[in-house]
mmCIF file of C-alpha atoms in Angstrom:
data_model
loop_
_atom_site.group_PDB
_atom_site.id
_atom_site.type_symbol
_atom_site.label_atom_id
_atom_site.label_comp_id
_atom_site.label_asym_id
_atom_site.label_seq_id
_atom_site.Cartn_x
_atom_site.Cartn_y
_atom_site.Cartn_z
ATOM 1 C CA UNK A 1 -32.351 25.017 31.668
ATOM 2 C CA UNK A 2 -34.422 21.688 32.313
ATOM 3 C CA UNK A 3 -37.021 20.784 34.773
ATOM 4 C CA UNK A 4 -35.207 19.271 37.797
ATOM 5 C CA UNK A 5 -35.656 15.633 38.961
ATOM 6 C CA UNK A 6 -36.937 14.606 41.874
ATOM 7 C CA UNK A 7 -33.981 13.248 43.286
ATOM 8 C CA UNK A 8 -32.056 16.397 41.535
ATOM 9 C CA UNK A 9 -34.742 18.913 44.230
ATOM 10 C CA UNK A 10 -34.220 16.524 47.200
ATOM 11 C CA UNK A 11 -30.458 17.116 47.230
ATOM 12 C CA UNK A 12 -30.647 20.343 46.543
ATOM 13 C CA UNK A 13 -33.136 21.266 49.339
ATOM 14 C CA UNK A 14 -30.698 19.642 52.220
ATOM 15 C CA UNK A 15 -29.144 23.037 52.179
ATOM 16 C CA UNK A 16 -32.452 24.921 52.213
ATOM 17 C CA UNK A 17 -33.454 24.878 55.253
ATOM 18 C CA UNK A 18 -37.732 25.069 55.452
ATOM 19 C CA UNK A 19 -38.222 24.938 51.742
ATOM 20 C CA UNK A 20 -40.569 22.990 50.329
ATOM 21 C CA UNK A 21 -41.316 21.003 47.470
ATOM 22 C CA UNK A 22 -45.040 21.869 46.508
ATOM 23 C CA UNK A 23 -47.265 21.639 43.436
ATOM 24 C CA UNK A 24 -43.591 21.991 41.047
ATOM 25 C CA UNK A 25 -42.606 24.519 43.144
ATOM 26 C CA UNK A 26 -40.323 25.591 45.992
ATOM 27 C CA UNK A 27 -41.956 27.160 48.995
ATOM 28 C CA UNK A 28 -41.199 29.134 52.082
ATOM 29 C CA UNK A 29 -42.481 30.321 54.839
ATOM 30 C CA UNK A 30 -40.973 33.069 56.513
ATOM 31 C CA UNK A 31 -42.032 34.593 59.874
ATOM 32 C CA UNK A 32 -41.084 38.602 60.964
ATOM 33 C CA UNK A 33 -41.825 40.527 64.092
ATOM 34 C CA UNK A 34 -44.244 42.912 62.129
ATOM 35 C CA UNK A 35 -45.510 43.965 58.922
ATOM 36 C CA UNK A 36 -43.190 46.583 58.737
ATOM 37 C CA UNK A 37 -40.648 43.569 59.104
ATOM 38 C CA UNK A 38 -42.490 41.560 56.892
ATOM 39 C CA UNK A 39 -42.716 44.563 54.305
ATOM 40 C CA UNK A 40 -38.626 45.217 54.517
ATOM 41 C CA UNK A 41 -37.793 41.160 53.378
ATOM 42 C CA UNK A 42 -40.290 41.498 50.782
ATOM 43 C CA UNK A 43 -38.500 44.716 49.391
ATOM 44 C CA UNK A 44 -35.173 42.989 49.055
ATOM 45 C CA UNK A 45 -36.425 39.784 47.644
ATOM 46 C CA UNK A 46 -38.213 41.869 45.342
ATOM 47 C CA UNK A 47 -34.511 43.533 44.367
ATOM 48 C CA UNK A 48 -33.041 40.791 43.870
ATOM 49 C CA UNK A 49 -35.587 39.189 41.979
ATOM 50 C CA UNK A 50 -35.401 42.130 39.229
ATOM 51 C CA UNK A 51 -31.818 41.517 39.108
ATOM 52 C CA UNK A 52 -31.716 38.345 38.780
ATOM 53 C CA UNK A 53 -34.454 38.572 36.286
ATOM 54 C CA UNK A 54 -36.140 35.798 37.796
ATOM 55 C CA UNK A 55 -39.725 36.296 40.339
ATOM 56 C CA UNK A 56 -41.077 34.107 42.985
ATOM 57 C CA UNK A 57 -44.406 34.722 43.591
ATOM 58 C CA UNK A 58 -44.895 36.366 47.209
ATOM 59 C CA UNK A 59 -47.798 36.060 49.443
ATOM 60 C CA UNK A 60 -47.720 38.566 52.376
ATOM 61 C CA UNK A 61 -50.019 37.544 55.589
ATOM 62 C CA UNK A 62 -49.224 40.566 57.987
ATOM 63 C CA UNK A 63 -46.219 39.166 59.228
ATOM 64 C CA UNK A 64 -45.520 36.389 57.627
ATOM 65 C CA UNK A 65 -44.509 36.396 54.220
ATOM 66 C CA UNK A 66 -44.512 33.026 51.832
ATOM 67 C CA UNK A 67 -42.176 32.367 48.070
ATOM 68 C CA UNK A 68 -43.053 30.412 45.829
ATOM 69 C CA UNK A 69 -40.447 29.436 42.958
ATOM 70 C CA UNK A 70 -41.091 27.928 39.641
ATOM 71 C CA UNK A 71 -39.647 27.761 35.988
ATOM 72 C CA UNK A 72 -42.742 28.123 33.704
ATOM 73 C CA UNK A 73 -41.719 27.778 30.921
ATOM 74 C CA UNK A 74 -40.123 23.979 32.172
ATOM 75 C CA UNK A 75 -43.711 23.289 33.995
ATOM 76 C CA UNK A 76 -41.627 22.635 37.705
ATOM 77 C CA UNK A 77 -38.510 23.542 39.625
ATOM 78 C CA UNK A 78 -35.311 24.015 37.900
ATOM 79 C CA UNK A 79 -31.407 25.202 38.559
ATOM 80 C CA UNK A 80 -32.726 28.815 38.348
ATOM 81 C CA UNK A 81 -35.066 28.215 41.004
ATOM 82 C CA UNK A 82 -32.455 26.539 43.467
ATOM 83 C CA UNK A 83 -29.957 29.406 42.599
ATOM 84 C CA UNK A 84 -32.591 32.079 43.948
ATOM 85 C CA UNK A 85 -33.561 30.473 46.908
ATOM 86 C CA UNK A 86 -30.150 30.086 47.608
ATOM 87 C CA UNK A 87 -29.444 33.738 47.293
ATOM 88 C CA UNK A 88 -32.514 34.791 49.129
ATOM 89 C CA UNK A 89 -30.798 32.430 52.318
ATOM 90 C CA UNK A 90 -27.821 34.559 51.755
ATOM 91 C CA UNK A 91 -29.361 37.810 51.531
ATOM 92 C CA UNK B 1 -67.061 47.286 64.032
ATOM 93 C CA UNK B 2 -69.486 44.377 63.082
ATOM 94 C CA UNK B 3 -70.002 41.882 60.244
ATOM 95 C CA UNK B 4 -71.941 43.229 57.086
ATOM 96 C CA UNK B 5 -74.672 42.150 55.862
ATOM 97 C CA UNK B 6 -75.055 40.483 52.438
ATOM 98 C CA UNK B 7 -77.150 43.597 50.768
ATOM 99 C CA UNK B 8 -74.746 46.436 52.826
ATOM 100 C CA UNK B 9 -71.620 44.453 51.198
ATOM 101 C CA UNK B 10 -73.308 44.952 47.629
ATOM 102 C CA UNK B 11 -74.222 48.349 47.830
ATOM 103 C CA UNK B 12 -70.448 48.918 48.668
ATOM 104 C CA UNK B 13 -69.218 47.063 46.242
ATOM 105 C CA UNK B 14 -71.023 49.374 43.580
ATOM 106 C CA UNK B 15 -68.788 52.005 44.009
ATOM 107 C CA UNK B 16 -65.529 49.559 44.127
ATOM 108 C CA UNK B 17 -64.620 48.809 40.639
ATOM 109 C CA UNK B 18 -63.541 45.632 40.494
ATOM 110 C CA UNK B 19 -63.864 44.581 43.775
ATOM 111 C CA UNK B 20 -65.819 41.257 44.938
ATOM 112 C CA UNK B 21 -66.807 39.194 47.688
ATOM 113 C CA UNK B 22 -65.292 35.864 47.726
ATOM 114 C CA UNK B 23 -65.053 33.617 50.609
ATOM 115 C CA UNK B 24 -66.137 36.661 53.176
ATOM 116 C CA UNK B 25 -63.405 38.600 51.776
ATOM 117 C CA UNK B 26 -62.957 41.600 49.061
ATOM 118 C CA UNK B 27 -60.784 41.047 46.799
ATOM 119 C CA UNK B 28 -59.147 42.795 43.931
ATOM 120 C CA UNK B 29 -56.769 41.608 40.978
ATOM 121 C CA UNK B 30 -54.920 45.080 39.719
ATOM 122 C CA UNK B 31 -52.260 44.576 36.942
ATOM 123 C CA UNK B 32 -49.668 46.425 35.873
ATOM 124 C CA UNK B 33 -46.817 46.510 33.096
ATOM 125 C CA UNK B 34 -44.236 44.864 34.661
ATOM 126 C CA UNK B 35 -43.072 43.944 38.444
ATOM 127 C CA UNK B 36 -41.458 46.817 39.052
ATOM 128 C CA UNK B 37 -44.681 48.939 38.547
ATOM 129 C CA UNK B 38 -46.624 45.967 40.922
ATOM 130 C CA UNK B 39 -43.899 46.568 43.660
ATOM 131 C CA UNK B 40 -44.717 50.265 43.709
ATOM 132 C CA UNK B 41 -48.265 49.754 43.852
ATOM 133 C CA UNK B 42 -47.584 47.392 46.615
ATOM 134 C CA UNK B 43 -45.326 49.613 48.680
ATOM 135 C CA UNK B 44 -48.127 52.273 48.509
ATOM 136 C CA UNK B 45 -50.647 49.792 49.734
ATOM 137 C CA UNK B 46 -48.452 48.874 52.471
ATOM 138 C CA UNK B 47 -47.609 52.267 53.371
ATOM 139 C CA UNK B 48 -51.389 52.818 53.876
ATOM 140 C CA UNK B 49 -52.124 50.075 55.136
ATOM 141 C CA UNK B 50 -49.718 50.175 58.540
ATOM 142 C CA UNK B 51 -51.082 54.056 58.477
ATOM 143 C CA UNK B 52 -54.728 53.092 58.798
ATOM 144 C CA UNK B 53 -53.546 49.666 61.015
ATOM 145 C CA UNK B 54 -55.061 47.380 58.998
ATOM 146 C CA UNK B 55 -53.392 44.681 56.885
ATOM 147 C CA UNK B 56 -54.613 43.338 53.194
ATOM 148 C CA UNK B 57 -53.509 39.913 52.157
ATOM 149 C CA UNK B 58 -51.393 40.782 49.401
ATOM 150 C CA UNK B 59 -50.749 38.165 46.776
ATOM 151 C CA UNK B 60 -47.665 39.007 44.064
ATOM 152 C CA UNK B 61 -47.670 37.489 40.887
ATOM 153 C CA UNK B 62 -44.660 39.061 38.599
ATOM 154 C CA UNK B 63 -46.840 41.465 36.861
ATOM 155 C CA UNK B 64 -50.415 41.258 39.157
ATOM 156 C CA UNK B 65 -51.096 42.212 42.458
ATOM 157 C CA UNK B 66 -54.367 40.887 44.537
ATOM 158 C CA UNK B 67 -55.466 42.405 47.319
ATOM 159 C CA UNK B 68 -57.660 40.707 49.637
ATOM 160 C CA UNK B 69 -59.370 42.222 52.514
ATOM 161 C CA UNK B 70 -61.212 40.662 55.811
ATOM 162 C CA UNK B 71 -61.559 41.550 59.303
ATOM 163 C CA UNK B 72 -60.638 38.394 61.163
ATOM 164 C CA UNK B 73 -61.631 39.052 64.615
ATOM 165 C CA UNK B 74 -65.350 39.268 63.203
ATOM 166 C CA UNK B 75 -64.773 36.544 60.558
ATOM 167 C CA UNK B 76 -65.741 38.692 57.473
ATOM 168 C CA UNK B 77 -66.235 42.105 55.828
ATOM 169 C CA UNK B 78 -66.662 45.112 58.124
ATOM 170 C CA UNK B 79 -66.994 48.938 57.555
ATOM 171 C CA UNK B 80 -62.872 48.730 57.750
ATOM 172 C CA UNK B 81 -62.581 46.711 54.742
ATOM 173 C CA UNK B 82 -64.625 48.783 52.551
ATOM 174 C CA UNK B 83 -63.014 51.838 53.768
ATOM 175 C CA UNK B 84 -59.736 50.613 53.029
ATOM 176 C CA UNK B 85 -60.662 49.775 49.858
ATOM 177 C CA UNK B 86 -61.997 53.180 49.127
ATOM 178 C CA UNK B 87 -58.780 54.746 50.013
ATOM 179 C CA UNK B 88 -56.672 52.081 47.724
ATOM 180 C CA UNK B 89 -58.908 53.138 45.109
ATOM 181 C CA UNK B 90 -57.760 57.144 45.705
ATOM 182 C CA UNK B 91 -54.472 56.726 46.500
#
């Protein structure tokens, strides 16, 4: 699983809505009601994560809770990254 | 609830292992063995935290968890924050 290209990310975040490419990795921004909310998306990305074996790193801010994704061992964004993002839309 | 002092903040943060003051906030880097141990830690926190009505920033990194606490509405470290960080430390 290789690093991504540029172009390679820019396609793939037309359908992600509000991700971001920043610093090699993808980033969103996600807004709830509450923390409680906040607390409840956080749980099932964490779920999935451990599934998937693969962890974005999560930032809560009461209500508002931000991923990051990132292939370290490539040094930047890669398929693996996409594919999670993807499933976290879908969740 | 007012803004402590420089020398109150220390003498707190003598019986907070761990803990320090960075940019007017206390903050705390806690690891564990893997992300499934951090997400338990973290669901405690936030169980306590909504409890007690007052929010940490909490910052998820696979394996670490940091915990960063400040009472905006006085722009720093209150009496809140160190008692919240007492009670993270017993729970």
């Amino acid at each position: 699983m290789s690093k991504l290209t540029p172009s390679q990310i820019e396609k793939a975040l037309q359908n992600l809505p509000d991700w971001k490419l920043e610093n090699e990795k993808l980033r969103k921004t996600y807004e709830f009601e509450d923390f409680v909310a906040a607390m409840g998306f956080v749980i099932e990305v964490a779920q999935l994560a451990e599934e998937v074996g693969h962890h974005p790193d999560i930032d809560i801010r009461y209500n508002k809770v931000i991923l990051a994704l990132t292939t370290r061992d490539e040094g930047g964004v890669t398929e693996r990254d996409v594919r999670l993002a993807r499933e976290i839309e879908e969740m």
